Coordinates of N, CA and C in Angstrom, one line a residue:
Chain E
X1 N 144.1 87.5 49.3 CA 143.4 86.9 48.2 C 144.1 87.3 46.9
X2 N 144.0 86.4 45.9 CA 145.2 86.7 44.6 C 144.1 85.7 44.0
X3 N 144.0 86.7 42.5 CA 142.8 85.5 41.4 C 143.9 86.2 40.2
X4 N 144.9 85.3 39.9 CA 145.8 85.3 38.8 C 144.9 84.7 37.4
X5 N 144.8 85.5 36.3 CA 144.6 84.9 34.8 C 145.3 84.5 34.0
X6 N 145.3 83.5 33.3 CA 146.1 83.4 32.2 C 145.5 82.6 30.8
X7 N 145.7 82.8 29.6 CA 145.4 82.1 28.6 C 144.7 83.0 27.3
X8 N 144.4 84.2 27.8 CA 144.6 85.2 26.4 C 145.1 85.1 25.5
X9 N 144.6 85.9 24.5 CA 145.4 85.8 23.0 C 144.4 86.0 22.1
X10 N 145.6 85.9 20.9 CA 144.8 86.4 19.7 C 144.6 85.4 19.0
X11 N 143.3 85.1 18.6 CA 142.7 83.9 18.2 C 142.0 84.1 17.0
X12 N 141.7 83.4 15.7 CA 141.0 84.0 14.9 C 139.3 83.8 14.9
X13 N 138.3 84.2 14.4 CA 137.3 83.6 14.6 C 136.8 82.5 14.0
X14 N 136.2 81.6 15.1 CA 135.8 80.2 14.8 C 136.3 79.4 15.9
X15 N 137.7 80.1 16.1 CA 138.3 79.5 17.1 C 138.6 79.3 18.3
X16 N 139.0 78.7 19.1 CA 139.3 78.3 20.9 C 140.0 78.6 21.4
X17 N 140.0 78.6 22.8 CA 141.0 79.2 23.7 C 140.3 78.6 25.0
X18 N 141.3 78.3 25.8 CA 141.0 78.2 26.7 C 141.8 79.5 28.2
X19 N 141.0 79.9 29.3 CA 141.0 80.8 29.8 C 141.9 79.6 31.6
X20 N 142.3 80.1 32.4 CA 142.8 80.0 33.6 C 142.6 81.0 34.7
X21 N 142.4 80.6 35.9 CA 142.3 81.7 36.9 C 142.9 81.0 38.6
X22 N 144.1 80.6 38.6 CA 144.5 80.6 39.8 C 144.7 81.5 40.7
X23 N 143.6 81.2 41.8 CA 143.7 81.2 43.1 C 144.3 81.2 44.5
X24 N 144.3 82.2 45.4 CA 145.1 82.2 46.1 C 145.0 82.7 47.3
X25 N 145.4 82.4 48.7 CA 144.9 82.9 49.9 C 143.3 83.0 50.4
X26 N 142.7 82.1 50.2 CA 141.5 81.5 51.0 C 141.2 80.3 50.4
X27 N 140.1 79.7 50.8 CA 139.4 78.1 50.7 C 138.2 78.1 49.0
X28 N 139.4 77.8 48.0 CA 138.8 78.1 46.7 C 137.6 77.3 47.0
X29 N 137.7 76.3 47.4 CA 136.5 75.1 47.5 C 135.2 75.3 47.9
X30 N 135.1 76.6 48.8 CA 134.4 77.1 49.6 C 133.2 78.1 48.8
X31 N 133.9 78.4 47.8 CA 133.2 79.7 47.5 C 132.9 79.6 45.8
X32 N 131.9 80.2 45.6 CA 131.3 80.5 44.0 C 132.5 81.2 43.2
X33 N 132.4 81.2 41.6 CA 132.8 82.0 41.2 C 132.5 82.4 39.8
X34 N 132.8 83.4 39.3 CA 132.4 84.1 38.0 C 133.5 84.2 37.1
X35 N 133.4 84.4 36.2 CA 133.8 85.2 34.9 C 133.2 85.8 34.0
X36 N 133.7 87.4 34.2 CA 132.9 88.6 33.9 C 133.9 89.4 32.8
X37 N 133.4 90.3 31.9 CA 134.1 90.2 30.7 C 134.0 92.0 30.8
X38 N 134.6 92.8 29.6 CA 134.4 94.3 29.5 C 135.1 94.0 28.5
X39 N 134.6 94.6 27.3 CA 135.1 94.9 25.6 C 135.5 95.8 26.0
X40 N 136.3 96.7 24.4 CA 136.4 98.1 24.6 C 135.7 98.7 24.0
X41 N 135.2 100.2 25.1 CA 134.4 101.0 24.9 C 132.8 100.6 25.5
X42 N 133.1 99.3 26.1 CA 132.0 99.0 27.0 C 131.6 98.5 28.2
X43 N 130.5 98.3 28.8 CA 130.2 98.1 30.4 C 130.8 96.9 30.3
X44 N 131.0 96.3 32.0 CA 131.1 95.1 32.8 C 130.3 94.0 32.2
X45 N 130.0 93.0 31.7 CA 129.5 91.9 31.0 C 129.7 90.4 31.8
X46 N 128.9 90.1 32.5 CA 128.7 88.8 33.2 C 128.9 87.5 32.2
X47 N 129.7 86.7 32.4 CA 129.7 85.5 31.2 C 129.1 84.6 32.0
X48 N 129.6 84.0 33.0 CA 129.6 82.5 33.5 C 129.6 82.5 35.2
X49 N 129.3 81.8 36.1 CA 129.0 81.6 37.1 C 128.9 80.0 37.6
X50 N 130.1 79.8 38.6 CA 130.1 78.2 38.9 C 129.8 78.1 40.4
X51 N 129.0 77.5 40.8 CA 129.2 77.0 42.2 C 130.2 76.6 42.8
X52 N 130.6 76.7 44.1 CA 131.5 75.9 45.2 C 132.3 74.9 44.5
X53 N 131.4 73.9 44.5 CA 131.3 72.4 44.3 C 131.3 72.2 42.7
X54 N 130.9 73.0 41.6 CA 131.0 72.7 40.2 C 129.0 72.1 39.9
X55 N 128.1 72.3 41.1 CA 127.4 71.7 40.8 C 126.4 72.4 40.1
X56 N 126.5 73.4 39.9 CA 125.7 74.4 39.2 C 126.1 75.5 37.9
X57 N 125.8 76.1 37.4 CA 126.8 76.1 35.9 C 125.9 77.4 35.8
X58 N 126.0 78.3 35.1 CA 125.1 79.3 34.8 C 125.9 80.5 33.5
X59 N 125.4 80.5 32.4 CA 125.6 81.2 31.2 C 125.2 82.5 30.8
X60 N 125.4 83.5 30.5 CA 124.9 84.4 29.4 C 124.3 84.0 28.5
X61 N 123.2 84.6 28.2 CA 122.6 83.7 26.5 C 123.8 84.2 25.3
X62 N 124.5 85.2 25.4 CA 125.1 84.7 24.0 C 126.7 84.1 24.0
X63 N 126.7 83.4 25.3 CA 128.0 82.4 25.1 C 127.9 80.8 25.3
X64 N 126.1 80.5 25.6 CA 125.3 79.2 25.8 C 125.6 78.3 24.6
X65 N 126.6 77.4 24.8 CA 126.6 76.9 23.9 C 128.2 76.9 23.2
X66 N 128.4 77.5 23.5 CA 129.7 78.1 23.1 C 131.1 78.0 24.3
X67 N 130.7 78.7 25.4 CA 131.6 79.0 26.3 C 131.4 77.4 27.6
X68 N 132.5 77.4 28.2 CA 131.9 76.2 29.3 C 132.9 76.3 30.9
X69 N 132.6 77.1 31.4 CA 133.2 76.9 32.9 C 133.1 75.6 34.1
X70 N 134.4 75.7 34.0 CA 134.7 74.4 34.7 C 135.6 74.8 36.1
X71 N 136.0 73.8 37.0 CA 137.3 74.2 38.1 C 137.6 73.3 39.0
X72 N 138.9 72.9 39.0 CA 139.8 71.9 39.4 C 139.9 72.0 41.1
X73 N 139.2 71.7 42.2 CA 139.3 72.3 43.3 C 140.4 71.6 43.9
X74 N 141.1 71.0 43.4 CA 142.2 70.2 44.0 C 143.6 71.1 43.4
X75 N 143.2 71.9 42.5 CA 144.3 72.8 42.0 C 143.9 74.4 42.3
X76 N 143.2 74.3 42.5 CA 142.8 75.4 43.1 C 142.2 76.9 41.8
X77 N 141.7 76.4 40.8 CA 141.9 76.6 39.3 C 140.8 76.7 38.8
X78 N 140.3 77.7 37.8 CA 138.9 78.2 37.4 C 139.0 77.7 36.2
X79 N 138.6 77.5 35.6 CA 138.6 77.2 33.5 C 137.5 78.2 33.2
X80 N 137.8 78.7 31.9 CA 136.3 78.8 31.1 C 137.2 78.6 29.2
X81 N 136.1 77.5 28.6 CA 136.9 76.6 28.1 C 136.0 78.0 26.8
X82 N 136.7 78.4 25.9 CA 136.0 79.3 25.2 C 136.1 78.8 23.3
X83 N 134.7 78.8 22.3 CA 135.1 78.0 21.2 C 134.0 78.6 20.6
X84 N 134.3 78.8 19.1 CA 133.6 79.3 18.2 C 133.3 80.8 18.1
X85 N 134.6 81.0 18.7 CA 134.8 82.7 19.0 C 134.6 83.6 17.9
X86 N 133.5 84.9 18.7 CA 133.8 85.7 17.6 C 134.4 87.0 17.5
X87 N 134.1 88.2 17.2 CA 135.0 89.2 17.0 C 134.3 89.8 18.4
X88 N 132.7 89.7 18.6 CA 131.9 90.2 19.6 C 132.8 89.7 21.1
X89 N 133.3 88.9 21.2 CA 134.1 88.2 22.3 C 135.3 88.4 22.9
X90 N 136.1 89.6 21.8 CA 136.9 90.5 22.2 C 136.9 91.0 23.5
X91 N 137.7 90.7 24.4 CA 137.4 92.1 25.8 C 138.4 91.6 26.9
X92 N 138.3 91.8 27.7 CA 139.6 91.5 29.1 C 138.8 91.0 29.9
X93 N 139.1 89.4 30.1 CA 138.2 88.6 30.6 C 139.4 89.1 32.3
X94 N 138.1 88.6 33.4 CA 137.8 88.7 34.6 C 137.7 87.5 35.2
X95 N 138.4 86.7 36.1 CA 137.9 85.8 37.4 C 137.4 86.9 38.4
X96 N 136.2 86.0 39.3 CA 136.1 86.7 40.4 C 135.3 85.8 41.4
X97 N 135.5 86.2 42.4 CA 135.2 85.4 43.4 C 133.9 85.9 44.5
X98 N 133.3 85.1 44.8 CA 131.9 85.4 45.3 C 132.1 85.3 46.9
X99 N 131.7 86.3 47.4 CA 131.7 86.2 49.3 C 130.3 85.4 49.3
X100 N 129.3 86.0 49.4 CA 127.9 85.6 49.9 C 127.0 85.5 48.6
X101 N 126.7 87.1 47.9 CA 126.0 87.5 46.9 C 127.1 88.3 45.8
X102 N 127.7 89.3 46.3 CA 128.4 89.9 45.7 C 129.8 89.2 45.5
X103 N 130.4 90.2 44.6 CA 132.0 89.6 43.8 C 133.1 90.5 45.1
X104 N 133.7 90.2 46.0 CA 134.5 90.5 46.4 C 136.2 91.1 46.1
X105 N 136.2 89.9 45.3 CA 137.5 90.1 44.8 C 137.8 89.6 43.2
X106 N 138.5 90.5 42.3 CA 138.4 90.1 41.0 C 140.4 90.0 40.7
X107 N 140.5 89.3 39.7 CA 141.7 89.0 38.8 C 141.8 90.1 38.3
X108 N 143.5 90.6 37.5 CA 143.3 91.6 36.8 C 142.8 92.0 35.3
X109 N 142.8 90.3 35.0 CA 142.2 90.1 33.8 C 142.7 89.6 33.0
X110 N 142.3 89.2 31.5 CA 143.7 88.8 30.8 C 142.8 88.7 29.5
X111 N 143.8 89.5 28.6 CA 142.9 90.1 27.2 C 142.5 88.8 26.0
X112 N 141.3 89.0 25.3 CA 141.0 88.4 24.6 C 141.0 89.0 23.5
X113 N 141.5 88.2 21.9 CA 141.3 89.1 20.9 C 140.8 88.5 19.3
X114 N 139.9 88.9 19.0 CA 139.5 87.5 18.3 C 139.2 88.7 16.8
X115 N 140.3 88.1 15.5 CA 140.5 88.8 14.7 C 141.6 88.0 14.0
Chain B
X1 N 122.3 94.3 26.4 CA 121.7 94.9 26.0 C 121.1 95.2 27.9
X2 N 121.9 95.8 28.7 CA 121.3 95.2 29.9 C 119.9 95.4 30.6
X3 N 119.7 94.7 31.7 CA 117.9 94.7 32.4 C 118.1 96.2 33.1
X4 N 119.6 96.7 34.1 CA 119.7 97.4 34.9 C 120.2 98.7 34.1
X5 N 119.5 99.9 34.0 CA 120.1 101.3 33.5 C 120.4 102.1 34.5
X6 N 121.8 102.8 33.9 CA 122.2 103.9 35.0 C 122.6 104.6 34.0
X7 N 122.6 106.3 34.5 CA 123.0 107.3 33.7 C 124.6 106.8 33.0
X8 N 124.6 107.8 31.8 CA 125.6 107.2 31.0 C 127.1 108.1 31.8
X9 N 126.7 108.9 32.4 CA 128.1 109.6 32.9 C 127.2 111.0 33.8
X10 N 128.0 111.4 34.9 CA 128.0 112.2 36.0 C 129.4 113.1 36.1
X11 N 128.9 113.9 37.0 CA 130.2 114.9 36.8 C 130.1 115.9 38.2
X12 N 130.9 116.5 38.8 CA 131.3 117.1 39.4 C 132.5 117.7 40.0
X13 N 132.8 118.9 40.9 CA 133.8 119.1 41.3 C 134.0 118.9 42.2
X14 N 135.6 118.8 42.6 CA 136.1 118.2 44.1 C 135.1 118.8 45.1
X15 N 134.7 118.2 46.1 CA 134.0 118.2 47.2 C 132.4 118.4 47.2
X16 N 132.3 118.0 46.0 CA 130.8 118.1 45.6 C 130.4 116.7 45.7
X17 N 129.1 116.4 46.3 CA 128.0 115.3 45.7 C 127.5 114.6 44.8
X18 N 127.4 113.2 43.9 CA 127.6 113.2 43.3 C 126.4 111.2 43.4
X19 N 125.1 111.5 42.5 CA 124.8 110.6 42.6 C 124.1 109.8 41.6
X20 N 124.1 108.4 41.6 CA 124.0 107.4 40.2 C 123.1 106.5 40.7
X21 N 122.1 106.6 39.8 CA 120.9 105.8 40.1 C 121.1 104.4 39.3
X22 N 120.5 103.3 39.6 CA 120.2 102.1 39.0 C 118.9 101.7 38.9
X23 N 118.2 101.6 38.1 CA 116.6 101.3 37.5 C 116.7 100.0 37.1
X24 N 115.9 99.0 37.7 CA 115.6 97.7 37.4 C 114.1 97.5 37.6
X25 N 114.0 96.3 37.9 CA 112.3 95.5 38.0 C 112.6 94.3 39.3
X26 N 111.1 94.0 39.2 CA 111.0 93.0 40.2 C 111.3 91.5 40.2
X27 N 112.5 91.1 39.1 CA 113.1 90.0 39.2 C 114.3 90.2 38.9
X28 N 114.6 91.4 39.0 CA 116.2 91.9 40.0 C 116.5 92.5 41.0
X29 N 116.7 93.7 40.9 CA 116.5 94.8 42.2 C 115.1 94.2 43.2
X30 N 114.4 94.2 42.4 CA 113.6 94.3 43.0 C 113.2 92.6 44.1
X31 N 113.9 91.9 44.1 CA 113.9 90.2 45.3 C 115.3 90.4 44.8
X32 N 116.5 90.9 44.9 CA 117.7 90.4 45.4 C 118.8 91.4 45.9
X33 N 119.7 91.4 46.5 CA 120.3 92.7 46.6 C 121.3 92.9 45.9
X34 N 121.9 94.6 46.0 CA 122.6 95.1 44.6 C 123.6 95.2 45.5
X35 N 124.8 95.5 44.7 CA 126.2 95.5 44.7 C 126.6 96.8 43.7
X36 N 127.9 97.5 44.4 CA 128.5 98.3 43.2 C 129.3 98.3 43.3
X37 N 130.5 98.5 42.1 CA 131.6 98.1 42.1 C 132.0 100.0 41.2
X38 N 133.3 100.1 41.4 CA 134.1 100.6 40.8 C 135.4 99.9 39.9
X39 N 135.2 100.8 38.5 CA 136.5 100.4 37.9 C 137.2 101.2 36.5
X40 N 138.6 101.2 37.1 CA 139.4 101.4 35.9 C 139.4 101.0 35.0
X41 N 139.3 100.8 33.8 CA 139.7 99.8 32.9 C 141.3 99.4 32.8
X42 N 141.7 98.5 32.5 CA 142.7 98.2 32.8 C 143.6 97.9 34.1
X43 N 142.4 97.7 35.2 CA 143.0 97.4 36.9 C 141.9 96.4 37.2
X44 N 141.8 95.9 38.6 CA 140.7 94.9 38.4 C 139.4 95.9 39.0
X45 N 138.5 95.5 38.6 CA 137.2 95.9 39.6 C 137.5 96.0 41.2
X46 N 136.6 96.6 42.2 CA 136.9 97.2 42.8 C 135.3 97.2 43.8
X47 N 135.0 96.2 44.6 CA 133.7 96.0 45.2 C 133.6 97.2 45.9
X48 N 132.6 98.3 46.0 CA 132.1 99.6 46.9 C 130.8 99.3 48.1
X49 N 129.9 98.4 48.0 CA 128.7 98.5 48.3 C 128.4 97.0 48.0
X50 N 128.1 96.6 49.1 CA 127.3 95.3 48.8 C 125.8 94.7 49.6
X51 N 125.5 94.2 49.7 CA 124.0 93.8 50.1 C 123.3 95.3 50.6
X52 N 123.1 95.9 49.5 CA 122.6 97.1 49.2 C 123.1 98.4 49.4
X53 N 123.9 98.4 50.9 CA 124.1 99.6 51.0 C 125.2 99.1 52.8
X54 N 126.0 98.1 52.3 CA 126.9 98.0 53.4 C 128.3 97.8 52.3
X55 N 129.2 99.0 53.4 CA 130.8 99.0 52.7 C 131.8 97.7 53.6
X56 N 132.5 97.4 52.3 CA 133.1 96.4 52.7 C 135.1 97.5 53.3
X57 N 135.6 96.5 54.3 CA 136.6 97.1 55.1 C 137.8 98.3 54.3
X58 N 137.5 99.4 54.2 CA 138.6 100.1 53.7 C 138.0 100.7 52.7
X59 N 136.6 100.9 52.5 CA 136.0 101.4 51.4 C 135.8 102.9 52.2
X60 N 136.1 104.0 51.8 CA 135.5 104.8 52.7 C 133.9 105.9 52.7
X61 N 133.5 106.0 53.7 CA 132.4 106.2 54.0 C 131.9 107.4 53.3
X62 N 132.7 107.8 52.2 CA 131.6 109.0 51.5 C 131.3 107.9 50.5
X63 N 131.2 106.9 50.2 CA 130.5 106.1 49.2 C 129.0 105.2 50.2
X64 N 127.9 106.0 49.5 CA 126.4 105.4 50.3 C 125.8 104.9 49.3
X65 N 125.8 103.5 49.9 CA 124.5 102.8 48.7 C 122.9 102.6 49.6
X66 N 122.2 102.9 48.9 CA 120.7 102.8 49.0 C 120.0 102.0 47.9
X67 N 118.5 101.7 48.7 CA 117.6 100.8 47.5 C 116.1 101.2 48.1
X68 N 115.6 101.5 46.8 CA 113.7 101.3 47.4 C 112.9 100.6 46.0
X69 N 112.5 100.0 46.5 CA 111.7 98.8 45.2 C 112.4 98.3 44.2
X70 N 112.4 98.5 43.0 CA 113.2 98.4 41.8 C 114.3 99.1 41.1
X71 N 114.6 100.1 42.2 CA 115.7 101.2 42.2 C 116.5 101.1 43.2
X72 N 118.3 100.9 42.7 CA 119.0 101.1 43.4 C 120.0 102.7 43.4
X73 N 120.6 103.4 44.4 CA 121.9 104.5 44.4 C 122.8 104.3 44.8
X74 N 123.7 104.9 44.1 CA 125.1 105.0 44.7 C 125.2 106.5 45.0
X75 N 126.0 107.2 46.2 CA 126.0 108.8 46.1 C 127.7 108.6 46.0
X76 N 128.6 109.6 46.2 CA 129.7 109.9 46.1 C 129.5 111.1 47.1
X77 N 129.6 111.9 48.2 CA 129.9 112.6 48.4 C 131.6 113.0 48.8
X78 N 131.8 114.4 49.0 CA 133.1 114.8 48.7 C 134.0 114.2 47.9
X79 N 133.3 114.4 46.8 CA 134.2 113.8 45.4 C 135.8 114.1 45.2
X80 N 136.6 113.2 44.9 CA 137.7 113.5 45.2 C 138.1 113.1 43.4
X81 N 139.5 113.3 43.3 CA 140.0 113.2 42.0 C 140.1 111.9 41.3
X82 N 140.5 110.5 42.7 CA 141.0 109.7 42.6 C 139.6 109.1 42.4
X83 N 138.2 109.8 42.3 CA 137.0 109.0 42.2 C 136.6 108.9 40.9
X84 N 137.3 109.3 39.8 CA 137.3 109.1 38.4 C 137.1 108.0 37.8
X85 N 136.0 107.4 37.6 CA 136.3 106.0 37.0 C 134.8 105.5 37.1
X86 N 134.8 104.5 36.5 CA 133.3 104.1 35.7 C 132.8 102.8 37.3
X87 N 131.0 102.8 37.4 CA 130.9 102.8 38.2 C 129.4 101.8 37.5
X88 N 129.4 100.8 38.4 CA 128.3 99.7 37.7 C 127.6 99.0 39.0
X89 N 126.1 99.1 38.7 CA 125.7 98.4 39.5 C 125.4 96.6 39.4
X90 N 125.2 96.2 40.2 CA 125.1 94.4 39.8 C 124.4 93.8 40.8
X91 N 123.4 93.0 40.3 CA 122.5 92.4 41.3 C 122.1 90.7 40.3
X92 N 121.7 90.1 40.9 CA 121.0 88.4 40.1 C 119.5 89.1 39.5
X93 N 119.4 88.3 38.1 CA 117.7 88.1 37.7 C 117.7 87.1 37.6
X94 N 116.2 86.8 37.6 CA 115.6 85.4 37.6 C 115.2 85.5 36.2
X95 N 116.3 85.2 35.0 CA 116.2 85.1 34.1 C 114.9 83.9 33.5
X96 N 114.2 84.2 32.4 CA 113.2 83.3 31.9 C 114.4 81.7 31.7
X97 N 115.2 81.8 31.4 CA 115.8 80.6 31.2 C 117.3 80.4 32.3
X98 N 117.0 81.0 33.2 CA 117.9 80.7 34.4 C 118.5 81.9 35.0
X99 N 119.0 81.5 36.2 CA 119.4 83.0 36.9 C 120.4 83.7 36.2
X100 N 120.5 85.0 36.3 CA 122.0 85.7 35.3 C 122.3 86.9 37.0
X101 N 123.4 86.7 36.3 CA 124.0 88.1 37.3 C 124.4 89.1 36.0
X102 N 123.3 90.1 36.6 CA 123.4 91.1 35.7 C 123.9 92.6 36.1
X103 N 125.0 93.4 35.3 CA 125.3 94.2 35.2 C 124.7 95.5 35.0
X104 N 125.0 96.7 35.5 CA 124.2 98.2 35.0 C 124.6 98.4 33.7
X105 N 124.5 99.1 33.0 CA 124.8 100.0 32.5 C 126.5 100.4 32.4
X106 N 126.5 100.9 33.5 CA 127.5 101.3 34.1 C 127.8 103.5 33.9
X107 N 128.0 104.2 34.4 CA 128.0 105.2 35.0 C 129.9 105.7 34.5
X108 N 130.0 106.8 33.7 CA 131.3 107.5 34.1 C 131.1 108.6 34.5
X109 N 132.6 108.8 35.9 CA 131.9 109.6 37.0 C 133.3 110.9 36.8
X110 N 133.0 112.0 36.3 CA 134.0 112.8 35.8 C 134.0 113.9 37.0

């Protein structure tokens, strides 16, 4: 299993970015997934959560509205489409991939920097 | 601001025991089960414990997860050097405005 990120950077606030997470070595189609975040100097932080299928969508309250996870299952590809960034939004974003309940397997991240 | 608290940091020496509580309620811990993860900063997370207190393949068995009502553990025994590193529990709430997967606190284990 391989959960590659890409699409970090330094962004100013107000502004967008969008995030990537290719997948690799099992049935992306099959399984849930997350994007889970860590600022510095602080805990693990849950952003977003997609179903299998894209049929279910699930937010943080302070990125509702703001952040939007999506995923291409024919590309085998996570999005989280990120906008109206603030400096709070700073941190090393996370793919990760769901076995049953828990996160199995995580990306190694890919930094955010909003400043 | 998270639902799930764990001590802010733990400490011991090599071959000592070493264990991290998780304190939640009954629309987390308490109807779903917990997960714990270890992690570096800077490497990816690192799944230890999952559907409360089962290790996934290659985890090794001095890491024990337990749960009784609204409390979840992690122990560490025979703490080793390489066990350095910040340690978080995670389980689903039935959030008022939809489910969240929520995070501990998180635990640094010195």
């Amino acid at each position: 299993v391989q959960l590659v990120e890409s699409g970090g950077g330094v962004v100013q606030p107000g502004g967008s970015l969008r995030l990537s997470c290719v997948a690799s070595g099992f049935t992306f189609r099959s399984y849930g997934m997350h994007w889970v975040r860590r600022a510095p100097g602080k805990g693990l932080e849950w952003v977003a959560f997609i179903r299998y299928d894209g049929s279910n969508k699930y937010y943080t309250e302070s990125v509702k509205g703001r952040f939007t996870i999506s995923r291409d299952n024919s590309k085998n590809t996570l999005y989280l489409e990120m906008s109206s960034l603030r400096a709070e939004d700073t941190a090393v974003y996370y793919c990760a991939k769901v076995q049953s309940v828990e996160i199995d397997y995580w990306g190694q991240g890919t930094l955010v920097t909003v400043s | 601001q998270s639902v799930l608290t764990q001590p802010p940091s733990a400490s011991g020496t090599p071959g000592q025991r070493v264990t991290i509580s998780c304190s939640g309620s009954n629309s987390n811990i308490g109807s779903n089960t917990v997960s714990w993860y270890q992690h570096l900063p800077g490497t990816a997370p690192k799944l230890l414990i999952y559907s409360d207190n089962l290790r996934p393949s290659g985890v090794p068995d001095r890491f024990f997860g337990s749960k009784s009502g609204t409390s979840a553990s992690l122990a560490i025994s025979g703490l080793q050097s390489e066990d350095e590193a910040d340690y978080f529990c995670a389980t689903w709430d039935a959030g008022l405005n939809g489910p969240d997967y929520v995070f501990g606190t998180g635990t640094t284990v010195t």
